[in-house]
CSV table of C-alpha atoms and ligand atoms in Angstrom, one decimal:
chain,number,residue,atom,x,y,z
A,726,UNK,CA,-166.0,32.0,-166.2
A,727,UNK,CA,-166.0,28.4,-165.2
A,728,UNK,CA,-161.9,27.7,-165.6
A,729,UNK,CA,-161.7,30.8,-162.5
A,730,UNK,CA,-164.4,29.5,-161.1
A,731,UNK,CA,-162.4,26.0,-161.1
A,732,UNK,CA,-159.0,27.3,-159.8
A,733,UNK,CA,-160.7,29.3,-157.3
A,734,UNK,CA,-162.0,26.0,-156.3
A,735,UNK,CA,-158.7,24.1,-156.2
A,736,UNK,CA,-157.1,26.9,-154.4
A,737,UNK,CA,-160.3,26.9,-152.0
A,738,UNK,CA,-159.0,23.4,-151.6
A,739,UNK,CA,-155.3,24.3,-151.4
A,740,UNK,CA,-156.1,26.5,-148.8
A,741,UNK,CA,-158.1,24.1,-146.3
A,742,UNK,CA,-155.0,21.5,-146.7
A,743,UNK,CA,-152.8,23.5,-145.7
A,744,UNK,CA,-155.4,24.8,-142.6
A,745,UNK,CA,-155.8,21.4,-141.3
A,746,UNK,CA,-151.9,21.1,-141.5
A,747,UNK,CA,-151.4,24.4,-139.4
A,748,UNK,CA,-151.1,27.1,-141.4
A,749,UNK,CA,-152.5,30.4,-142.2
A,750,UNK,CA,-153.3,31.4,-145.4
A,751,UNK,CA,-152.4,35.4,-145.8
A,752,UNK,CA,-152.5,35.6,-149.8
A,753,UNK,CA,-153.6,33.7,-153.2
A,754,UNK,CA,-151.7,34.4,-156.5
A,755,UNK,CA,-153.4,32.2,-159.6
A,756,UNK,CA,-151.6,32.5,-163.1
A,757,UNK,CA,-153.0,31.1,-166.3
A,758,UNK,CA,-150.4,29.3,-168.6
A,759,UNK,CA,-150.3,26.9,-171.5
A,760,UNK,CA,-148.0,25.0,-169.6
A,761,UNK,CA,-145.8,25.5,-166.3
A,762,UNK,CA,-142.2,27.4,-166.9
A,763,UNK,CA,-140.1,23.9,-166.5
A,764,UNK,CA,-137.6,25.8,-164.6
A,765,UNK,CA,-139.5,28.0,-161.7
A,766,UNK,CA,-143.3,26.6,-162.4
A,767,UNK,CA,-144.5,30.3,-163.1
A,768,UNK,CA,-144.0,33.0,-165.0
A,769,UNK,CA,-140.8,35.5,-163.8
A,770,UNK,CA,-143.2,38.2,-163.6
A,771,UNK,CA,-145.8,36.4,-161.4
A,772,UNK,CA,-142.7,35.0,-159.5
A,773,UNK,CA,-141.3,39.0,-159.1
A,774,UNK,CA,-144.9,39.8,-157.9
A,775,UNK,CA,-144.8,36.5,-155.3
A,776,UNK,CA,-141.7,37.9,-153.9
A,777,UNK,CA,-142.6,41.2,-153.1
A,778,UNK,CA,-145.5,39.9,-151.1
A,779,UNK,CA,-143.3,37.6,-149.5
A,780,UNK,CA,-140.4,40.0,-148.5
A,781,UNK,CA,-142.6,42.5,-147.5
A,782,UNK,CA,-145.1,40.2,-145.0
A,783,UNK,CA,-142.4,38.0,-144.3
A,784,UNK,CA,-144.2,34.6,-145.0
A,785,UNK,CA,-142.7,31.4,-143.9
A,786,UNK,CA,-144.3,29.2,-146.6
A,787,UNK,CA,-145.4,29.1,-150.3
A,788,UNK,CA,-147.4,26.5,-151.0
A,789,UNK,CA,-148.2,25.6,-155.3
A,790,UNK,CA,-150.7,23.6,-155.7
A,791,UNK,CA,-149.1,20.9,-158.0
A,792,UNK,CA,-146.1,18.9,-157.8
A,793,UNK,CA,-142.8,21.0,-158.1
A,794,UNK,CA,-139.9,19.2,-160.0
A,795,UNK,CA,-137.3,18.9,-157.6
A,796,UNK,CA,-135.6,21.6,-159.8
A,797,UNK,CA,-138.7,23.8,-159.7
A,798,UNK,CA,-138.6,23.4,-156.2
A,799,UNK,CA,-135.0,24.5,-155.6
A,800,UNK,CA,-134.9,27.3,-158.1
A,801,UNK,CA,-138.4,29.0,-156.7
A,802,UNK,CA,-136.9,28.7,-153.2
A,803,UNK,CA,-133.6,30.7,-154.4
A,804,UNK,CA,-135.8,33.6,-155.7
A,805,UNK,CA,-138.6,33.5,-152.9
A,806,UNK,CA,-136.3,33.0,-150.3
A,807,UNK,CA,-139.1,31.0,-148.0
A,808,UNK,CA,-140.1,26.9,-147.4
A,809,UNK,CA,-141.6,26.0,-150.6
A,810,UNK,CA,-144.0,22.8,-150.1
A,811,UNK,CA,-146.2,21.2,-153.3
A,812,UNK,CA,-149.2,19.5,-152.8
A,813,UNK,CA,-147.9,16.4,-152.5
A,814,UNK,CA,-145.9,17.6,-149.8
A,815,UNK,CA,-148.6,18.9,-147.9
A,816,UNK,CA,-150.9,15.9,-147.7
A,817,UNK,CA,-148.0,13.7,-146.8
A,818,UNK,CA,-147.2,16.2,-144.1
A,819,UNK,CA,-150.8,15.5,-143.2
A,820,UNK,CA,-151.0,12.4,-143.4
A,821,UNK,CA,-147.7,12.1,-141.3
A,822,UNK,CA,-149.6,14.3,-138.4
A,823,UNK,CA,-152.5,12.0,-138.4
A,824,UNK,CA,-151.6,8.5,-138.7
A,825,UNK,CA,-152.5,7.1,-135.4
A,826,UNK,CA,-151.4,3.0,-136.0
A,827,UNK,CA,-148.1,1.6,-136.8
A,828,UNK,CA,-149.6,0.6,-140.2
A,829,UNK,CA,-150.4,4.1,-141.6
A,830,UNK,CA,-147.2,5.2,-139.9
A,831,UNK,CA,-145.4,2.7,-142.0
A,832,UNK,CA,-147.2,4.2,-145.2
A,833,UNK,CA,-146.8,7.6,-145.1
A,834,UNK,CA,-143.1,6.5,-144.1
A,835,UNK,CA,-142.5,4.8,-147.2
A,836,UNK,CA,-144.6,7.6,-149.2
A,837,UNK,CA,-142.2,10.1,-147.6
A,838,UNK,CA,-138.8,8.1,-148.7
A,839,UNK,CA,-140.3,7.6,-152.1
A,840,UNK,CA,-141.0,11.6,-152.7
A,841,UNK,CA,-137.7,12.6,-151.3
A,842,UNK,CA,-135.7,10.0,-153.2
A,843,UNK,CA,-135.6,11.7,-156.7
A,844,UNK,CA,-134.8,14.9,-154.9
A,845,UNK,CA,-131.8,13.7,-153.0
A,846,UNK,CA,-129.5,14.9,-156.2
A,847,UNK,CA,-131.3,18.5,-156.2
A,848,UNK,CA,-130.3,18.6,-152.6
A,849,UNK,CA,-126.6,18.1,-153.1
A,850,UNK,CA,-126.9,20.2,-156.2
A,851,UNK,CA,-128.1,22.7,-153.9
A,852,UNK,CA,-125.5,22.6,-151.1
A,853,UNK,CA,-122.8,22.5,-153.6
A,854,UNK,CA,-123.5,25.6,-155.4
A,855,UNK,CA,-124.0,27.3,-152.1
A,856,UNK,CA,-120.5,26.2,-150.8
A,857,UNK,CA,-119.1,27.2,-154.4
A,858,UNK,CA,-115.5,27.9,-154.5
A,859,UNK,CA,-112.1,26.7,-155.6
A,860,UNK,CA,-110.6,23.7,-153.3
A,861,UNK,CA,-114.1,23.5,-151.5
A,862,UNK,CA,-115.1,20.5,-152.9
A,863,UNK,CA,-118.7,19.4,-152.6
A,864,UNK,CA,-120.4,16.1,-152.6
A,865,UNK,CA,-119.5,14.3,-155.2
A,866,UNK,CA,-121.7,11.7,-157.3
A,867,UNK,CA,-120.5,8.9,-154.7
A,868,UNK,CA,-121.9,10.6,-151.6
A,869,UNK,CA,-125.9,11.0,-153.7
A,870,UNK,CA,-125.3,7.3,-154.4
A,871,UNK,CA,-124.9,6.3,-150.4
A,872,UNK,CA,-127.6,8.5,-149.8
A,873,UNK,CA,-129.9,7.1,-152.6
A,874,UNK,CA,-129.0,3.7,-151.4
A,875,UNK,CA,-129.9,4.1,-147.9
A,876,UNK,CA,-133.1,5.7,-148.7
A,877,UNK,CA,-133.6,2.6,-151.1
A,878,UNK,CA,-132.8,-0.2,-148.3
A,879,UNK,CA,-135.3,2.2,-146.2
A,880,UNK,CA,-138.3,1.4,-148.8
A,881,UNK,CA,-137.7,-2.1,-149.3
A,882,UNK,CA,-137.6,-2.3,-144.8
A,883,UNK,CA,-140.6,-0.6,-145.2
A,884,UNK,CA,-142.2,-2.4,-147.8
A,885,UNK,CA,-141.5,-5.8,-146.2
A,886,UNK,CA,-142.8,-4.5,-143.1
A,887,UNK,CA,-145.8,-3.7,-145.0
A,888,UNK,CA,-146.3,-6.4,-146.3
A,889,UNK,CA,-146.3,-8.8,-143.2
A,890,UNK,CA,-149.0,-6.5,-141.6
A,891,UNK,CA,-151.0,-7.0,-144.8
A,892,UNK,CA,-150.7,-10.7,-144.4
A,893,UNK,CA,-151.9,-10.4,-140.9
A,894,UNK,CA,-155.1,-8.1,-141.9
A,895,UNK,CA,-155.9,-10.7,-144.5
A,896,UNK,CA,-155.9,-13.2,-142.0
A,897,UNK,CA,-158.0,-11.4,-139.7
A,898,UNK,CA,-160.7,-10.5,-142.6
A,899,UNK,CA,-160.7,-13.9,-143.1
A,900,UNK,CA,-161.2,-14.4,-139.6
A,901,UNK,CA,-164.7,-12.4,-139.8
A,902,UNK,CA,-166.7,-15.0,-140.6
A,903,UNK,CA,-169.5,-14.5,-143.7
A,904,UNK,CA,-170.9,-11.3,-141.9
A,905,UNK,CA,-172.0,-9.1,-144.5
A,906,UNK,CA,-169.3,-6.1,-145.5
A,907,UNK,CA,-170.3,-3.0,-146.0
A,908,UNK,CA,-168.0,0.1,-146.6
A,909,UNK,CA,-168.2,4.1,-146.4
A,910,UNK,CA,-166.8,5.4,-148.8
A,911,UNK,CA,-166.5,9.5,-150.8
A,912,UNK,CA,-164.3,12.6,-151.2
A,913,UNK,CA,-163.1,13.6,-148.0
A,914,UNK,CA,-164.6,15.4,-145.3
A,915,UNK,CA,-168.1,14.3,-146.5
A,916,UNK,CA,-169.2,13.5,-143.3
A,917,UNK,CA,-168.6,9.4,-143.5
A,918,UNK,CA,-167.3,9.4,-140.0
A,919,UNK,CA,-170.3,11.5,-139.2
A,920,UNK,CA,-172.5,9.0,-140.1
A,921,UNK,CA,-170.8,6.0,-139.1
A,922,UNK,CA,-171.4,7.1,-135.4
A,923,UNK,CA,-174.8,8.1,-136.1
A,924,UNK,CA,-174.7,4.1,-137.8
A,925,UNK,CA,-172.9,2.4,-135.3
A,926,UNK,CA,-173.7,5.0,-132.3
A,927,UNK,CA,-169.7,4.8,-131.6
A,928,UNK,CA,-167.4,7.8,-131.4
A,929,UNK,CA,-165.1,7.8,-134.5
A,930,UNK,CA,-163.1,11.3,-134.6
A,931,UNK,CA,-164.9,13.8,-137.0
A,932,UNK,CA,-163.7,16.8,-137.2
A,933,UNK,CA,-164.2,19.8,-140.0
A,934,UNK,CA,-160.7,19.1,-141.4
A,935,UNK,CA,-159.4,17.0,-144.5
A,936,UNK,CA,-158.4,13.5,-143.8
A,937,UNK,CA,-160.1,13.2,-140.4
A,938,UNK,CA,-159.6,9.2,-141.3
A,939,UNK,CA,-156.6,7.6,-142.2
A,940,UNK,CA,-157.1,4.4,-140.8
A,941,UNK,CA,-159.9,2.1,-141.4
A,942,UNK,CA,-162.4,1.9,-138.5
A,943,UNK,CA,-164.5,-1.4,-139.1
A,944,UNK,CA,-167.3,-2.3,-136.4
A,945,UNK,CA,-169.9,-4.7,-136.2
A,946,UNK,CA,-173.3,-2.6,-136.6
A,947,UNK,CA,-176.7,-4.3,-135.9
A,948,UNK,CA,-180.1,-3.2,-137.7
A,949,UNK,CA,-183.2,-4.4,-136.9
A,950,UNK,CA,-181.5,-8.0,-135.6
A,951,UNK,CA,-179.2,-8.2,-139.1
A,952,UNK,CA,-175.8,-7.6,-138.2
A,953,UNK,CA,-173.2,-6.7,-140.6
A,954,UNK,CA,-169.5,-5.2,-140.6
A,955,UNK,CA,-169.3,-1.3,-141.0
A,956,UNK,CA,-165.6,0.1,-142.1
A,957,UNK,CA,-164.6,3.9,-142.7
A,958,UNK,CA,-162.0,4.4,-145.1
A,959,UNK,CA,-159.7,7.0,-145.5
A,960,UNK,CA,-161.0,10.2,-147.9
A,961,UNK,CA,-160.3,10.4,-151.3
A,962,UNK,CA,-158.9,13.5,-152.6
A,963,UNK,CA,-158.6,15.1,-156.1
A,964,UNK,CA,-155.3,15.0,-157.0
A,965,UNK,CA,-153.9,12.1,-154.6
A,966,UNK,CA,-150.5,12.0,-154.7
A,967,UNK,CA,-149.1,8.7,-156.2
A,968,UNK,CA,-147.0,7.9,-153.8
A,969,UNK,CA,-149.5,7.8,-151.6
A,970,UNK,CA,-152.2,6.1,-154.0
A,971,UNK,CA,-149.7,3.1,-154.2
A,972,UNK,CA,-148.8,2.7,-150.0
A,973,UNK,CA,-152.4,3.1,-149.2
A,974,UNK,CA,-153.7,0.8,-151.6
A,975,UNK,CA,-153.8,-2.2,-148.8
A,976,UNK,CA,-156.1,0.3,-147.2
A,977,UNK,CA,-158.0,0.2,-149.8
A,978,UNK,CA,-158.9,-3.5,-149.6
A,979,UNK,CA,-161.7,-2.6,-147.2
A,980,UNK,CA,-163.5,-1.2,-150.4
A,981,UNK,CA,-162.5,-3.9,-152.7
A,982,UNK,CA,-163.4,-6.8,-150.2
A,983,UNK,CA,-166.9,-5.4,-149.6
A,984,UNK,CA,-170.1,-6.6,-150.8
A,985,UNK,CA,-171.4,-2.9,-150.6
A,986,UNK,CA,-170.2,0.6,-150.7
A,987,UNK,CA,-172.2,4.0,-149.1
A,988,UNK,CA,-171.1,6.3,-151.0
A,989,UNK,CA,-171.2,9.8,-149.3
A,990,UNK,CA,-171.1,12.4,-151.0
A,991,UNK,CA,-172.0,16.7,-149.8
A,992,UNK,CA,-174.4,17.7,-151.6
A,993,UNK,CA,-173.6,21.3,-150.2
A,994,UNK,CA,-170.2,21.1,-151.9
A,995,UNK,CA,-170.4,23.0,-154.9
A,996,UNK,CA,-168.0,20.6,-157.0
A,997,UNK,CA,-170.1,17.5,-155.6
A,998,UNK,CA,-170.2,15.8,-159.3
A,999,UNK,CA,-166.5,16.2,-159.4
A,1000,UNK,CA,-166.0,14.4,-156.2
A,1001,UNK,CA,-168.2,11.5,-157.5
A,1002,UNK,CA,-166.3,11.2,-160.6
A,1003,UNK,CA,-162.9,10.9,-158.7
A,1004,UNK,CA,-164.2,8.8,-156.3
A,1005,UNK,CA,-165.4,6.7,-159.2
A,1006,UNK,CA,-162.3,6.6,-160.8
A,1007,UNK,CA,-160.4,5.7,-157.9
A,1008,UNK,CA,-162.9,2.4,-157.5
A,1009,UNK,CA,-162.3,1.7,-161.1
A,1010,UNK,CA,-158.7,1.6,-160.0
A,1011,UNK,CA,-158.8,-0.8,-157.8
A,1012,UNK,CA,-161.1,-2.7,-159.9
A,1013,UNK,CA,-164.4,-1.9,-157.5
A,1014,UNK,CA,-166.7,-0.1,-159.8
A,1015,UNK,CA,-169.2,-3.2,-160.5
A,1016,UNK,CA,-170.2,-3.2,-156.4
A,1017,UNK,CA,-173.3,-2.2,-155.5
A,1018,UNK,CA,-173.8,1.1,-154.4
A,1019,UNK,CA,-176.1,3.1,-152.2
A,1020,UNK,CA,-175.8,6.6,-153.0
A,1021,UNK,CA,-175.8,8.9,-149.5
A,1022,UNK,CA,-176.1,12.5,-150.3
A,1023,UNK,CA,-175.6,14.0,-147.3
A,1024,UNK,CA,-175.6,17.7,-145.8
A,1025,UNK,CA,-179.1,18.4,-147.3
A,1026,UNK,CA,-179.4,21.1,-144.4
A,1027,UNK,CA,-176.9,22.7,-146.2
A,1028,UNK,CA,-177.4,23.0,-149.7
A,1029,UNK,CA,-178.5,26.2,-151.6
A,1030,UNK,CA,-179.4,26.6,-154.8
A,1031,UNK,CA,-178.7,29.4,-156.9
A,1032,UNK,CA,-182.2,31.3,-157.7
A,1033,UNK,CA,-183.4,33.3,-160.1
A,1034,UNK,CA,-184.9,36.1,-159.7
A,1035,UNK,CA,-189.0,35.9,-161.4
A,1036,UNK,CA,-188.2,38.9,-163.7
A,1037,UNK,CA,-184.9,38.0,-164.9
A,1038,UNK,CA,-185.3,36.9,-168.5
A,1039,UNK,CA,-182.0,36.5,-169.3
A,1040,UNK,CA,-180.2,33.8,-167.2
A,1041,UNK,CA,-180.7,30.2,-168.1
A,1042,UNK,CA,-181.3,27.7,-165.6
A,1043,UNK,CA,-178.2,25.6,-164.6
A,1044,UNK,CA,-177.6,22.7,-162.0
A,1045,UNK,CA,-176.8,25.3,-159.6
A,1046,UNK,CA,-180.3,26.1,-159.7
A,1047,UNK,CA,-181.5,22.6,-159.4
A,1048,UNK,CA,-183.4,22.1,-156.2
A,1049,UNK,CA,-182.9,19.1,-153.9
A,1050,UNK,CA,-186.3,17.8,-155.3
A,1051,UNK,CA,-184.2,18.2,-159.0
A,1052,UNK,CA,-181.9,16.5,-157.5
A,1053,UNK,CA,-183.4,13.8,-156.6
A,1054,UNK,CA,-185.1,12.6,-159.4
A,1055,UNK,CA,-182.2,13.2,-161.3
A,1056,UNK,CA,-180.4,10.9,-158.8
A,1057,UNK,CA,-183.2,7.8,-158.2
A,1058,UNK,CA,-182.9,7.5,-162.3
A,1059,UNK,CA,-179.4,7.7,-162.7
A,1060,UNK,CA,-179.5,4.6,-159.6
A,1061,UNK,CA,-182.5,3.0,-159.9
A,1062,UNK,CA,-183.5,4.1,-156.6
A,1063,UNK,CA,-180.4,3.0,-154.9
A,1064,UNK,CA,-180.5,7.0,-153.9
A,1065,UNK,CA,-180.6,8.6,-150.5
A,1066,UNK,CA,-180.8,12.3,-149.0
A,1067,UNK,CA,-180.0,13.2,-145.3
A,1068,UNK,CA,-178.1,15.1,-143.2
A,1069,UNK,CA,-176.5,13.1,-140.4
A,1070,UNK,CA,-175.9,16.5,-138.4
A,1071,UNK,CA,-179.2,17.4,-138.4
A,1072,UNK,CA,-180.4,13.5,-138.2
A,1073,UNK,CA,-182.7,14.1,-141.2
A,1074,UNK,CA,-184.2,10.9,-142.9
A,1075,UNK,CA,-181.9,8.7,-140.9
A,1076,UNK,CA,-185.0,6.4,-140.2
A,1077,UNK,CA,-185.3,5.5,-144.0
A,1078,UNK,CA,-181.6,5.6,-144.6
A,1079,UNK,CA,-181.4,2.9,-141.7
A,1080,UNK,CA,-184.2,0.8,-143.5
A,1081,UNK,CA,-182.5,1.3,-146.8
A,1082,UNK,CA,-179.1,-0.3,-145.5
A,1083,UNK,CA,-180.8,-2.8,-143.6
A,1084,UNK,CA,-183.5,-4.0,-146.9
A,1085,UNK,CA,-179.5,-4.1,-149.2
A,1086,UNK,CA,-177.8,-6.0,-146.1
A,1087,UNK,CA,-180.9,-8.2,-145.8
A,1088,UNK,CA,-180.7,-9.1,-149.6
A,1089,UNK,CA,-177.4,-10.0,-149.9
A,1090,UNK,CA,-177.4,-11.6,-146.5
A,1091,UNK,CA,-180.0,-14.0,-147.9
A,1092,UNK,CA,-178.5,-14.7,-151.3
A,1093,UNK,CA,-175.4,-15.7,-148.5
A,1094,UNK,CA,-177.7,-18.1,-145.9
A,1095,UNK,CA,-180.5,-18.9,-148.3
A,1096,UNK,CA,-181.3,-21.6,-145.7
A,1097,UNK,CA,-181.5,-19.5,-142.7
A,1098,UNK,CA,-184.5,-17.2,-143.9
B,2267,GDP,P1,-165.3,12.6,-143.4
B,2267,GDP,O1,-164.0,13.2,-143.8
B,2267,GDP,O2,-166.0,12.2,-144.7
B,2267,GDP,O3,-165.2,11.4,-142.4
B,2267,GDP,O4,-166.2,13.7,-142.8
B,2267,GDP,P2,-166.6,14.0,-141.2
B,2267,GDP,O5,-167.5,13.1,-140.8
B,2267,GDP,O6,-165.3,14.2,-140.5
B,2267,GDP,O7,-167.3,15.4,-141.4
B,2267,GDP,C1,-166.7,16.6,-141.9
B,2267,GDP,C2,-167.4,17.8,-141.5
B,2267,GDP,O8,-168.8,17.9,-142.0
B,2267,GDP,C3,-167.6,17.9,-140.0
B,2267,GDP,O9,-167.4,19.2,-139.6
B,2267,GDP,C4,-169.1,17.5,-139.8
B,2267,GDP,O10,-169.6,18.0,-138.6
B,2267,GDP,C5,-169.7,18.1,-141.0
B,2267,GDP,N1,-171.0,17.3,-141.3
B,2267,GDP,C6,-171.2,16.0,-141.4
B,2267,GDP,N2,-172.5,15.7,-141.7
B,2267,GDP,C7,-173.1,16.9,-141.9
B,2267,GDP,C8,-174.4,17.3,-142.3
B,2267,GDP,O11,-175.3,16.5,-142.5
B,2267,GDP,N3,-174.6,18.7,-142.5
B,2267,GDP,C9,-173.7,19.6,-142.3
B,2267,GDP,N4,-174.0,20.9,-142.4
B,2267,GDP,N5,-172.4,19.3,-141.9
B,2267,GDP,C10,-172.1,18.0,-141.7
């Protein structure tokens, strides 16, 4: 039914994270509850079943697919025995592989600080009760406070430091003259840096892993004599943690300074429409949703729809069985037009997606230099 067919997708998800961050994936466990146990997340008998596997095939790792409590976290990794990592933990581990400048260094940095500092406590918690014992006496509540306060001086270091680079990126968007802005944006590994080289014929690093990007890439792109500015922003994600929503929202100021978005989206995926809807979200966020918009549904090589056989009576048609010409239509109504397919592996209709960015460039470039047309 669709709720399995929706946490097999999350774990699908789950599972490529935790790919791109190196590991391998040897078992899934999903269990259905109201709500999470507040003290170990799941059930004790899903928890005894977990443990056998883990004793037996001596796994490093469990990874749960939402954020832990720091007392989840502590209590699952008494029984299990292993490293326990959340989400959260596992795209800031990510992120922390991947950040190539100074800047995103500084962000995941400060995301980092701000996850670990409500679980400083659990860690002394933790030590203490190991060292146990009469006359041993653990950390006290003074020891958590130095600890809290140096991670706190950390943040605000961190977040000044961030804040003078923004300043400086400011300046130098200033600095860029009226050229019109345009910005890739869409659920990650869509294929934006994919099409910005085919765009912009550079080499920007894509790769078939999550968060490829995590800096902005902006170059100057020139169609048919109009040039404009081109930036690749980093993937949004279901789920982002919010640490991470708040120290990349700077990075975000690509989207809201441009004067148009390409939104990518994978057409193959078979959650696509849930991808838009959190992309959309996240540009209501930041207060982008009224920008124009190009929709760019990419992959088109790759999408399948579901068929149904010409004697089956019984099964009603769904969107999985929409075509890409369904699509479409669907698509050019919702937008009024402002709707694209291609496939920038296969370079499929990237003649009339090129003319289609350059006829939205070329109409707000004029409404800019009405005297210079
Ligand atoms: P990004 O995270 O949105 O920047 O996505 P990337 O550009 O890194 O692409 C993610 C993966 O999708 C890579 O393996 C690409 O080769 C692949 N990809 C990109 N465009 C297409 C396409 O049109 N068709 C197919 N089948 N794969 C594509």
């Amino acid at each position: 039914d669709q709720d399995q067919e929706k946490s097999q997708e999350y774990l699908d998800e789950l599972e490529f994270l935790a790919f791109t961050a190196g590991a391998q994936v040897l078992k899934r466990f999903v269990q259905r509850m109201e709500m999470p146990n507040s003290k170990t997340f799941i059930g004790s008998g899903k928890m005894e079943e977990v443990r056998v596997f883990v004793e037996e095939n001596e796994i490093g790792t469990a990874v749960f697919d939402d954020e832990l409590s720091p007392a989840q976290q502590k209590n699952i990794e008494r029984i299990l025995k292993c490293k326990i990592i959340d989400r959260t933990n596992l795209i800031l581990d990510i992120f922390a592989q991947r950040a190539q400048t100074s800047y995103a260094r500084t962000q995941v940095e400060l995301a980092q600080y701000e996850y670990l500092l409500p679980r400083l406590a659990g860690m002394w918690t933790h030590l203490e009760r190991q060292r146990g014992g009469i006359g041993m006496r653990g950390p006290g509540e003074t020891e958590i406070e130095t600890d809290r306060r140096i991670v706190r001086d950390r943040i605000s270091l961190l977040k000044a430091k961030l804040a003078k680079i923004d300043k400086q990126m400011a300046v130098q968007r200033g600095n860029r003259g009226s050229l019109v802005r345009v910005a890739l944006i869409g659920y990650t590994n869509v294929g934006k840096s994919t099409l910005m080289n085919v765009i912009s014929k550079s080499d920007v690093f894509a790769e078939n892993k999550l968060f490829a990007t995590l800096d902005t890439t902006v170059r100057k792109v020139v169609i048919g004599n109009l040039p404009f500015l081109l930036s690749d922003t980093v993937g949004f994600i279901r789920k982002l943690p919010t640490q991470l929503v708040e120290s990349f929202k700077s990075t975000l100021d690509e989207v809201r300074e441009a004067d148009l978005l390409l939104h990518v989206v994978d057409i193959s995926h078979a959650s696509f429409e849930d991808h838009i809807r959190s992309v959309n979200s996240i540009l209501d966020e930041i207060d982008s949703a009224d920008k124009p918009v190009l929709m760019v549904f990419n992959k088109i090589d790759a999408y399948k729809p579901e068929v149904i056989d010409e004697d089956d009576l019984v099964t009603v048609p769904t969107k999985a069985h929409y075509t890409l010409e369904d699509w479409k239509q669907t698509w050019m109504n919702t937008m009024e037009q402002d709707a694209i397919f291609i496939s920038a592996l296969n370079k499929e209709n990237l003649e009339e997606f090129r003319k289609t960015v350059y006829k939205k460039v070329r109409e707000i470039h004029v409404t800019r230099f009405p005297y210079n047309n």
